[in-house]
PDB file of C-alpha atoms in Angstrom:
ATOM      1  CA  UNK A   1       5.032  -0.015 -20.545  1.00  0.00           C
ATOM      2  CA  UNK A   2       5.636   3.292 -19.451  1.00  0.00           C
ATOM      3  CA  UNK A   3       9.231   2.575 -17.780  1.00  0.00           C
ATOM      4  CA  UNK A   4      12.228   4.017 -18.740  1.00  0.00           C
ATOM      5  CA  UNK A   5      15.809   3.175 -18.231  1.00  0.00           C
ATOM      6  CA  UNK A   6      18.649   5.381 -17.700  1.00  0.00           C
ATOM      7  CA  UNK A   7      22.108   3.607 -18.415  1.00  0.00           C
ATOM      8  CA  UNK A   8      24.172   6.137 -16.889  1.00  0.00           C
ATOM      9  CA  UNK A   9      28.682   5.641 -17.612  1.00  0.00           C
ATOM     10  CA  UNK A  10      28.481   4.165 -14.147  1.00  0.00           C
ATOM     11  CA  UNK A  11      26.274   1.347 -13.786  1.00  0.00           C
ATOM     12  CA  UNK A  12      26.003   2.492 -10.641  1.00  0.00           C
ATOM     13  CA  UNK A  13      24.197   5.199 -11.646  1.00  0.00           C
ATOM     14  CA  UNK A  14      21.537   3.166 -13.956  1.00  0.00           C
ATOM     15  CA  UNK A  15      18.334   3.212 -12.610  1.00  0.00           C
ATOM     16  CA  UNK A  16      14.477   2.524 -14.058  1.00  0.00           C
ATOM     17  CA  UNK A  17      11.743   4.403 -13.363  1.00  0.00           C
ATOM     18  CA  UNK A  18       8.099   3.427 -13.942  1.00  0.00           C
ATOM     19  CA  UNK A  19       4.865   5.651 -14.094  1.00  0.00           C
ATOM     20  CA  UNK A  20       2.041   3.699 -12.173  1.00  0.00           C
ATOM     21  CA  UNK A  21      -1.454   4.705 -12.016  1.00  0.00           C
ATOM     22  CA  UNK A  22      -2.978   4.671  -8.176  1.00  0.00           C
ATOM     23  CA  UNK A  23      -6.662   5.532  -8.923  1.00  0.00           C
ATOM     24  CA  UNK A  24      -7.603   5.682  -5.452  1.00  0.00           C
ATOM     25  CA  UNK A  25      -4.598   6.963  -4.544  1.00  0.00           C
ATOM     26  CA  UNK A  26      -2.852   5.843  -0.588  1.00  0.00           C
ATOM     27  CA  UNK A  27      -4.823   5.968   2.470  1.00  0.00           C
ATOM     28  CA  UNK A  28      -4.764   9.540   3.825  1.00  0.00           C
ATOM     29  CA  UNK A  29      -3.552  10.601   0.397  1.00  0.00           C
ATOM     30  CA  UNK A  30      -6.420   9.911  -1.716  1.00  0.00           C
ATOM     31  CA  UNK A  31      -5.483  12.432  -3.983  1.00  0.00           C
ATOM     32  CA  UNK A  32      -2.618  11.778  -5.752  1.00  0.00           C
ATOM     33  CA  UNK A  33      -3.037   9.176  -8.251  1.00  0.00           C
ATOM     34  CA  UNK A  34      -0.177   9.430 -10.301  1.00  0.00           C
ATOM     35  CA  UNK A  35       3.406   8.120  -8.628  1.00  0.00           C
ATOM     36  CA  UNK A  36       6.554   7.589  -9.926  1.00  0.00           C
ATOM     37  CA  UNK A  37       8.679   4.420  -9.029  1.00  0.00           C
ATOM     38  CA  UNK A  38      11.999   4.132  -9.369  1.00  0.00           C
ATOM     39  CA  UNK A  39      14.459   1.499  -9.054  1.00  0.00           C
ATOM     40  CA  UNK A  40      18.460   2.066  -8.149  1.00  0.00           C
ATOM     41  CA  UNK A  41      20.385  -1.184  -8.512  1.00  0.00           C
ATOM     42  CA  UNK A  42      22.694   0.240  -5.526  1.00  0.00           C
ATOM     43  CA  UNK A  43      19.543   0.671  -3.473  1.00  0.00           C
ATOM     44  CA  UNK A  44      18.006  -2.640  -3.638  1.00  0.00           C
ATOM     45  CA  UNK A  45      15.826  -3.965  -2.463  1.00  0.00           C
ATOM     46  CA  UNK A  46      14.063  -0.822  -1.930  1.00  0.00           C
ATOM     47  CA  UNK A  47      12.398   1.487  -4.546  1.00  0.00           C
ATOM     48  CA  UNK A  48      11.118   5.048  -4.196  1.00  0.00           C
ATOM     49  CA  UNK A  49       7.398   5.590  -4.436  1.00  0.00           C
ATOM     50  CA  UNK A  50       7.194   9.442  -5.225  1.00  0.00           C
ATOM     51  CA  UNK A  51       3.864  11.492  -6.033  1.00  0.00           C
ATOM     52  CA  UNK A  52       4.520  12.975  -9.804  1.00  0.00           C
ATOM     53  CA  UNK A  53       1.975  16.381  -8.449  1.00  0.00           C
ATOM     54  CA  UNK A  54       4.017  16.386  -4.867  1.00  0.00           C
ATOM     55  CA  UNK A  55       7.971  15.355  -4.885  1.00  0.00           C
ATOM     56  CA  UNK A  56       7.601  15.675  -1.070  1.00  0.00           C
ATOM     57  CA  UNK A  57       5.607  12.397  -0.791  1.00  0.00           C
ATOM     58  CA  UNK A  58       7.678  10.195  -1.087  1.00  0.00           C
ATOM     59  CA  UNK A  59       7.968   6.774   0.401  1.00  0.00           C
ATOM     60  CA  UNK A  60      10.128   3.594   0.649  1.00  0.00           C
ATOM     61  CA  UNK A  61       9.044   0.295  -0.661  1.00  0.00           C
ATOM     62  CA  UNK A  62      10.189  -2.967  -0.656  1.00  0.00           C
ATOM     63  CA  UNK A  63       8.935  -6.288  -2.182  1.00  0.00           C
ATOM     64  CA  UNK A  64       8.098  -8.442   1.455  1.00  0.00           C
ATOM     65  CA  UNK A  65       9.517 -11.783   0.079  1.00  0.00           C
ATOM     66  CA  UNK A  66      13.160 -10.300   1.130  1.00  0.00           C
ATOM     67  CA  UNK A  67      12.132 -10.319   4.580  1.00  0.00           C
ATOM     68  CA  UNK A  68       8.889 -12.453   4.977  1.00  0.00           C
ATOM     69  CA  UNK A  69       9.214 -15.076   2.159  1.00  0.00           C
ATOM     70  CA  UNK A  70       6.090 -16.759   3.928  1.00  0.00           C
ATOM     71  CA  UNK A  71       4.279 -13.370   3.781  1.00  0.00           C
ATOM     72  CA  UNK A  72       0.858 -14.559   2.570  1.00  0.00           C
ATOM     73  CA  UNK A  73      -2.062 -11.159   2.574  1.00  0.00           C
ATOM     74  CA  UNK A  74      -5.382 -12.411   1.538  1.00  0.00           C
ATOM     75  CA  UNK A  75      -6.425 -10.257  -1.150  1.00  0.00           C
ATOM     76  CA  UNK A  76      -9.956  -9.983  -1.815  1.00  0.00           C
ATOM     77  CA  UNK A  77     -11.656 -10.485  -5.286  1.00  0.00           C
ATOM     78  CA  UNK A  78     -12.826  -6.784  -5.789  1.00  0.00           C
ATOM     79  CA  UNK A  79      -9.258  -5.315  -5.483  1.00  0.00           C
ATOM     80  CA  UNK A  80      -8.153  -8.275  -7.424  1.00  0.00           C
ATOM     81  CA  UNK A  81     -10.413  -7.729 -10.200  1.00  0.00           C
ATOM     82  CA  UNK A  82     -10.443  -3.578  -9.684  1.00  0.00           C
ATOM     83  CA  UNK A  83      -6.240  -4.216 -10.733  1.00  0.00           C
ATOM     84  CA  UNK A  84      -7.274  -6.572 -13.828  1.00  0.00           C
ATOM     85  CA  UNK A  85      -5.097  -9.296 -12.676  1.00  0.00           C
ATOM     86  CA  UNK A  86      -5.591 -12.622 -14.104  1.00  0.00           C
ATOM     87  CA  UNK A  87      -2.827 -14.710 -12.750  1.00  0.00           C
ATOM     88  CA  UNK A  88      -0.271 -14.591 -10.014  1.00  0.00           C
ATOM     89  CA  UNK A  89       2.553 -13.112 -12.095  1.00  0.00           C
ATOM     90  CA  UNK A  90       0.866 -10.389 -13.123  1.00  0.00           C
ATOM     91  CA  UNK A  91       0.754  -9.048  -9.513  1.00  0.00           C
ATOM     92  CA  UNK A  92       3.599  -7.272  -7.419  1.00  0.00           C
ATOM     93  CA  UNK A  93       3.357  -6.671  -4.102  1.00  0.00           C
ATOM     94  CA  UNK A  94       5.198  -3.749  -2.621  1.00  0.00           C
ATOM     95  CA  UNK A  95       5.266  -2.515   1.275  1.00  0.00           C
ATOM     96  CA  UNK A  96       6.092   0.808   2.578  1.00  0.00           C
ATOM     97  CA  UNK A  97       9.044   1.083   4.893  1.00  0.00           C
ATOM     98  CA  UNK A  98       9.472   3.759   7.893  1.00  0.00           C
ATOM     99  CA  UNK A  99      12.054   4.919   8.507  1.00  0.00           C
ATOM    100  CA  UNK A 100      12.619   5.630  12.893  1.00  0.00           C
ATOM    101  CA  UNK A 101      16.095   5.836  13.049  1.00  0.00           C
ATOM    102  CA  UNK A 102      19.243   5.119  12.065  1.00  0.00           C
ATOM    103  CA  UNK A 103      19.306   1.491  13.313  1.00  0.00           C
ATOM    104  CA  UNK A 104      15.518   0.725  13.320  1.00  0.00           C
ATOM    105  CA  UNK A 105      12.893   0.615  10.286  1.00  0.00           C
ATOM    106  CA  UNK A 106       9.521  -1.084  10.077  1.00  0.00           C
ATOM    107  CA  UNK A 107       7.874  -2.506   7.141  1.00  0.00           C
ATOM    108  CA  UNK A 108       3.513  -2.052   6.705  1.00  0.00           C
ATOM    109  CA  UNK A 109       2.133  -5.119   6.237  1.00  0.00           C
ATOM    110  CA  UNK A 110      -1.057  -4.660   7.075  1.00  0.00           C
ATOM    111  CA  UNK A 111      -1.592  -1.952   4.111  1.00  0.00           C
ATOM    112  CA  UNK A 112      -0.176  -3.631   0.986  1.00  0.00           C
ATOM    113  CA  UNK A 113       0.625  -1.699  -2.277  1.00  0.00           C
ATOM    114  CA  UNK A 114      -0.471  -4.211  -4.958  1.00  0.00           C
ATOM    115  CA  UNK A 115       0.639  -3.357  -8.575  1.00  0.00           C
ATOM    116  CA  UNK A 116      -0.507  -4.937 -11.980  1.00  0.00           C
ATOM    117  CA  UNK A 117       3.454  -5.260 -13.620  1.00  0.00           C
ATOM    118  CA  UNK A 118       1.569  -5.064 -16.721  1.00  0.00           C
ATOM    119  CA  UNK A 119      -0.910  -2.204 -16.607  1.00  0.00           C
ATOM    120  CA  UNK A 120       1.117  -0.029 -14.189  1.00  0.00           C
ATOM    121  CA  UNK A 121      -2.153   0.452 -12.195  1.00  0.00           C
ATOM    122  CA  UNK A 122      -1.961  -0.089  -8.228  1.00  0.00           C
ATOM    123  CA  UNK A 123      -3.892   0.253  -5.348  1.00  0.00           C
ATOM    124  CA  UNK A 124      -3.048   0.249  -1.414  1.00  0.00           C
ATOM    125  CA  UNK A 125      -5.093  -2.912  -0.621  1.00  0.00           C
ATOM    126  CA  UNK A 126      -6.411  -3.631   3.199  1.00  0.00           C
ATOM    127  CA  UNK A 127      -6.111  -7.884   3.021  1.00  0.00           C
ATOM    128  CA  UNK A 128      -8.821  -9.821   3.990  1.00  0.00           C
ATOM    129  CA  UNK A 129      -6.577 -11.074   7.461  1.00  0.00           C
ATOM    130  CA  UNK A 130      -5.712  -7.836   7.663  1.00  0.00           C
ATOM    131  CA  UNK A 131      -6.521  -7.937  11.276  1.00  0.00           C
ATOM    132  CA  UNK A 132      -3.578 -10.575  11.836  1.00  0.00           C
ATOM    133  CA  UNK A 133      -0.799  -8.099   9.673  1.00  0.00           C
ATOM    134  CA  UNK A 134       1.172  -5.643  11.467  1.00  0.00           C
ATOM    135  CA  UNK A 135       1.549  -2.553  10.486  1.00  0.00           C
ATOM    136  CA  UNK A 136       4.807  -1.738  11.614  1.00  0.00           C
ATOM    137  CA  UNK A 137       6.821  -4.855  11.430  1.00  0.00           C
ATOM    138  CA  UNK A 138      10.507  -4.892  12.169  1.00  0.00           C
ATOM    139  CA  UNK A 139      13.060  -4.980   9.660  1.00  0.00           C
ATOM    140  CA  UNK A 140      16.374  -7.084  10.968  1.00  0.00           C
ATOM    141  CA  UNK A 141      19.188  -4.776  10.115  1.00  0.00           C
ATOM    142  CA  UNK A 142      22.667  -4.709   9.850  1.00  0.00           C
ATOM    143  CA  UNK A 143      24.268  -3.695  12.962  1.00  0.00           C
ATOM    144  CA  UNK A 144      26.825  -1.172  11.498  1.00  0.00           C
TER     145      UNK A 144
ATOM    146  CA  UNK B   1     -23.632  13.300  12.110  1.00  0.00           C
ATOM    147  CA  UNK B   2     -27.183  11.793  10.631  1.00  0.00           C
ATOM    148  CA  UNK B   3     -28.848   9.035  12.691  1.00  0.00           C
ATOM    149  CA  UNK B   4     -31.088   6.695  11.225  1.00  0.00           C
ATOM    150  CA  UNK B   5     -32.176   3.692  12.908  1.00  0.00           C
ATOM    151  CA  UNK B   6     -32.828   0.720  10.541  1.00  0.00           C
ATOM    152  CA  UNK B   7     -33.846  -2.928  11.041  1.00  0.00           C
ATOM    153  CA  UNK B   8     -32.506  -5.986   9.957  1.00  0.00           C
ATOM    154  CA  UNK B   9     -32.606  -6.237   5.780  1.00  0.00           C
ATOM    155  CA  UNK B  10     -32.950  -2.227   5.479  1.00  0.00           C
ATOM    156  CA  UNK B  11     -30.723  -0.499   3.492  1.00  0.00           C
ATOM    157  CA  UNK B  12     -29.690   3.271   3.417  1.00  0.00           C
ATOM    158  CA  UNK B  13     -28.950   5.161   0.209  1.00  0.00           C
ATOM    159  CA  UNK B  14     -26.074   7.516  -0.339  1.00  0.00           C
ATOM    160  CA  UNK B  15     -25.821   9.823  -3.354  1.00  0.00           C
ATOM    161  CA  UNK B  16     -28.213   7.602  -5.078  1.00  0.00           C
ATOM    162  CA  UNK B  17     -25.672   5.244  -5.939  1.00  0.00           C
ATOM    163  CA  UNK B  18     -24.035   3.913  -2.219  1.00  0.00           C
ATOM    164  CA  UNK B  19     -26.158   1.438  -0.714  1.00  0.00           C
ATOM    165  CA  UNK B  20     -25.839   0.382   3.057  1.00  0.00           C
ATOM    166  CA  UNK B  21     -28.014  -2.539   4.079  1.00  0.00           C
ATOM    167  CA  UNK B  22     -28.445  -4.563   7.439  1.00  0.00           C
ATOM    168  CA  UNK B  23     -27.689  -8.148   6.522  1.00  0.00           C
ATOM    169  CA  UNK B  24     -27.243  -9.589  10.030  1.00  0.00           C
ATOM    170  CA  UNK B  25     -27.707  -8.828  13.372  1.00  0.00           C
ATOM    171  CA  UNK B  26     -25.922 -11.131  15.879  1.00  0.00           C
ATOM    172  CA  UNK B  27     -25.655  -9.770  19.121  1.00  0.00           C
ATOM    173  CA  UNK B  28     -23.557  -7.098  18.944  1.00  0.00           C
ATOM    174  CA  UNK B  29     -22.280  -7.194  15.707  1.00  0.00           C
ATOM    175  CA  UNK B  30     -24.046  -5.631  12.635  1.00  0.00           C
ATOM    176  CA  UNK B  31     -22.849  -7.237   9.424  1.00  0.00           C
ATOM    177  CA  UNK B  32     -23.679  -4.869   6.882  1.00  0.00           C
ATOM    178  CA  UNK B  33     -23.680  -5.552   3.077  1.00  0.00           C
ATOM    179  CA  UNK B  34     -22.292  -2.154   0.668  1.00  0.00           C
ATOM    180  CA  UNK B  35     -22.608  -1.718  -2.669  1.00  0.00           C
ATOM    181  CA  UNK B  36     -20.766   1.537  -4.161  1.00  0.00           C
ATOM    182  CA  UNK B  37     -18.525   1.688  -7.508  1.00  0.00           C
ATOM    183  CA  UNK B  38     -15.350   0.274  -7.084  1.00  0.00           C
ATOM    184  CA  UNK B  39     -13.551   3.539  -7.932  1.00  0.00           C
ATOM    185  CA  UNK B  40     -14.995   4.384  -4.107  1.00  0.00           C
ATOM    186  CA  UNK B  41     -13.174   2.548  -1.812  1.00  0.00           C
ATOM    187  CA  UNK B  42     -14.688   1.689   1.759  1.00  0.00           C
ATOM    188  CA  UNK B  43     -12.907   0.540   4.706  1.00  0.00           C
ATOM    189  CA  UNK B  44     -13.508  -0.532   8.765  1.00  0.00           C
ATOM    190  CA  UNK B  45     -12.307   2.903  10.430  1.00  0.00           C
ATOM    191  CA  UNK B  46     -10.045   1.862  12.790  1.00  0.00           C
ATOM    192  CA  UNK B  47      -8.174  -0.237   9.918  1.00  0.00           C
ATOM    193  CA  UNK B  48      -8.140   2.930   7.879  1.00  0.00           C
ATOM    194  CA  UNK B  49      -6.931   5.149  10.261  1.00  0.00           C
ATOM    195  CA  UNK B  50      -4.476   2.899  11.588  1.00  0.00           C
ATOM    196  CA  UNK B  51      -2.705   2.975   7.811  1.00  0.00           C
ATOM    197  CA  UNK B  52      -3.117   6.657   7.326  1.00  0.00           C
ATOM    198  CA  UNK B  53      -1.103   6.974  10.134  1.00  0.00           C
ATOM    199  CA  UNK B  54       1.479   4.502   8.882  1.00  0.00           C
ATOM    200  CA  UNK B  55       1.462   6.124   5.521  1.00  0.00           C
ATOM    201  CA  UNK B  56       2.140   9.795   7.348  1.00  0.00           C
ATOM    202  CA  UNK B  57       4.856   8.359   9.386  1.00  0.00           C
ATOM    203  CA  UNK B  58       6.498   6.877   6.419  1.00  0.00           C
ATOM    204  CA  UNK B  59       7.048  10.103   4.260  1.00  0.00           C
ATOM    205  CA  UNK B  60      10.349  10.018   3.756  1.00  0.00           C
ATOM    206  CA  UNK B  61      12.482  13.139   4.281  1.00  0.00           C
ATOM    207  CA  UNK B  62      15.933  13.960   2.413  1.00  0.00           C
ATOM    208  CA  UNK B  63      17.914  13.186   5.076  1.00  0.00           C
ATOM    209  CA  UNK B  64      16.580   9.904   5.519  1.00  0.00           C
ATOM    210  CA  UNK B  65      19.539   6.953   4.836  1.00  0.00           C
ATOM    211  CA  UNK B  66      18.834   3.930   3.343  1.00  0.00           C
ATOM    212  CA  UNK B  67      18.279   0.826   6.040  1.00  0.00           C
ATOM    213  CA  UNK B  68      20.890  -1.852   5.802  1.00  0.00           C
ATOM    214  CA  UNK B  69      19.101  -5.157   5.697  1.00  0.00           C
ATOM    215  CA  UNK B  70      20.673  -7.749   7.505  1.00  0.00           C
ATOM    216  CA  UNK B  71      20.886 -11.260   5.287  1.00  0.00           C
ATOM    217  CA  UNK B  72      17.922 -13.581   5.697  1.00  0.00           C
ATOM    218  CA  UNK B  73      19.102 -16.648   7.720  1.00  0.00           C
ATOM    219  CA  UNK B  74      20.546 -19.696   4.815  1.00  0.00           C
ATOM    220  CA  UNK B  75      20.593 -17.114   1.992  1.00  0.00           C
ATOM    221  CA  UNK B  76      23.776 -14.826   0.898  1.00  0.00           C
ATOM    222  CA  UNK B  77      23.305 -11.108   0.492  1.00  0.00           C
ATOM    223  CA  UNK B  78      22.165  -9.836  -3.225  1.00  0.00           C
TER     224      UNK B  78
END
């Protein structure tokens, strides 16, 4: 696994970050195919996608369930297989958040990150109902 | 832009190794059939675009806080 952990003297401060492989890198950024992801506990749900050969791509992501627990894209068998995954669990589905202001964010469903937990390797999938996904669904947030 | 007009069940080539073939015609949609390596990925333009944009909008900037989530209804915040 190529993830390491930081324990930092605050646990606040602890964090895990994971190389993953994007071989076709993400749409409109074809080509950078090597990210890091990174996990704050204080910033959960959301991880940082960041290119390793750019630090100024960087994205949010989130895994849907949080929000959309019935969340269902229909991914087809040639991204499926292209990942290697063999069952369910093997599979994490991630979804980049924009940012629009201080009180609004939207979450891309339509445009899927789908990583193999075990291989590290991911690809930006386009679902089969991809047609019925938004891409720039609301988030419900906290009014301050 | 190269124009080639093609009937149903003909197929372009591309590179030798991208094929593009005419598997239905039914009114005015074309179904077309591609075969190219799966390291090559091929998408409907408008879907495409439509995600590039969302990608470019989502570059995050230093300045950018983190959104507060509000609680999903029935469940208690993690």
């Amino acid at each position: 696994m190529n993830c390491t952990e930081t324990v930092e003297t605050t646990p606040a401060n602890a964090r895990t970050q994971c190389i993953i492989d994007m071989p076709l890198g993400l749409l409109g950024f074809e080509e950078f195919k090597r990210f890091s992801l990174l996990t704050r506990p204080a910033e959960a749900p959301f991880l940082r996608l960041r290119a390793l050969d750019n630090p100024k791509l960087a994205f949010l992501v989130m895994p849907p369930s949080v929000v959309l627990p019935a969340y269902g894209p229909n991914i087809a068998d040639q991204d499926t297989q292209f990942l290697g995954l063999q069952n369910a669990e093997d599979g994490l589905v991630l979804n980049i958040v924009t940012v629009r202001g201080p009180q609004q964010a939207t979450i891309n469903l339509k445009g899927p990150i789908v990583l193999n937990r075990r291989t590290l390797l991911a690809k930006q999938v386009i679902p089969l109902n991809a047609s019925d996904l938004p891409v720039a669904y609301p988030l419900p947030l906290r009014a301050n | 832009m190269l124009i080639l007009s093609r009937k149903l069940s003909e197929s372009i080539v591309i590179d030798g190794r991208i094929t593009v073939k005419v598997l239905r015609v039914d009114g005015e949609v074309v179904k077309l059939g591609i075969t190219a390596p799966a390291d090559l990925p091929v998408h409907r333009q408008e879907v495409y675009d439509e995600i590039r944009r969302s990608n470019q909008e989502a570059l995050t900037r230093p300045t950018d806080r983190l959104p507060k989530l509000a609680p999903l209804a029935g469940t208690s915040r993690a």
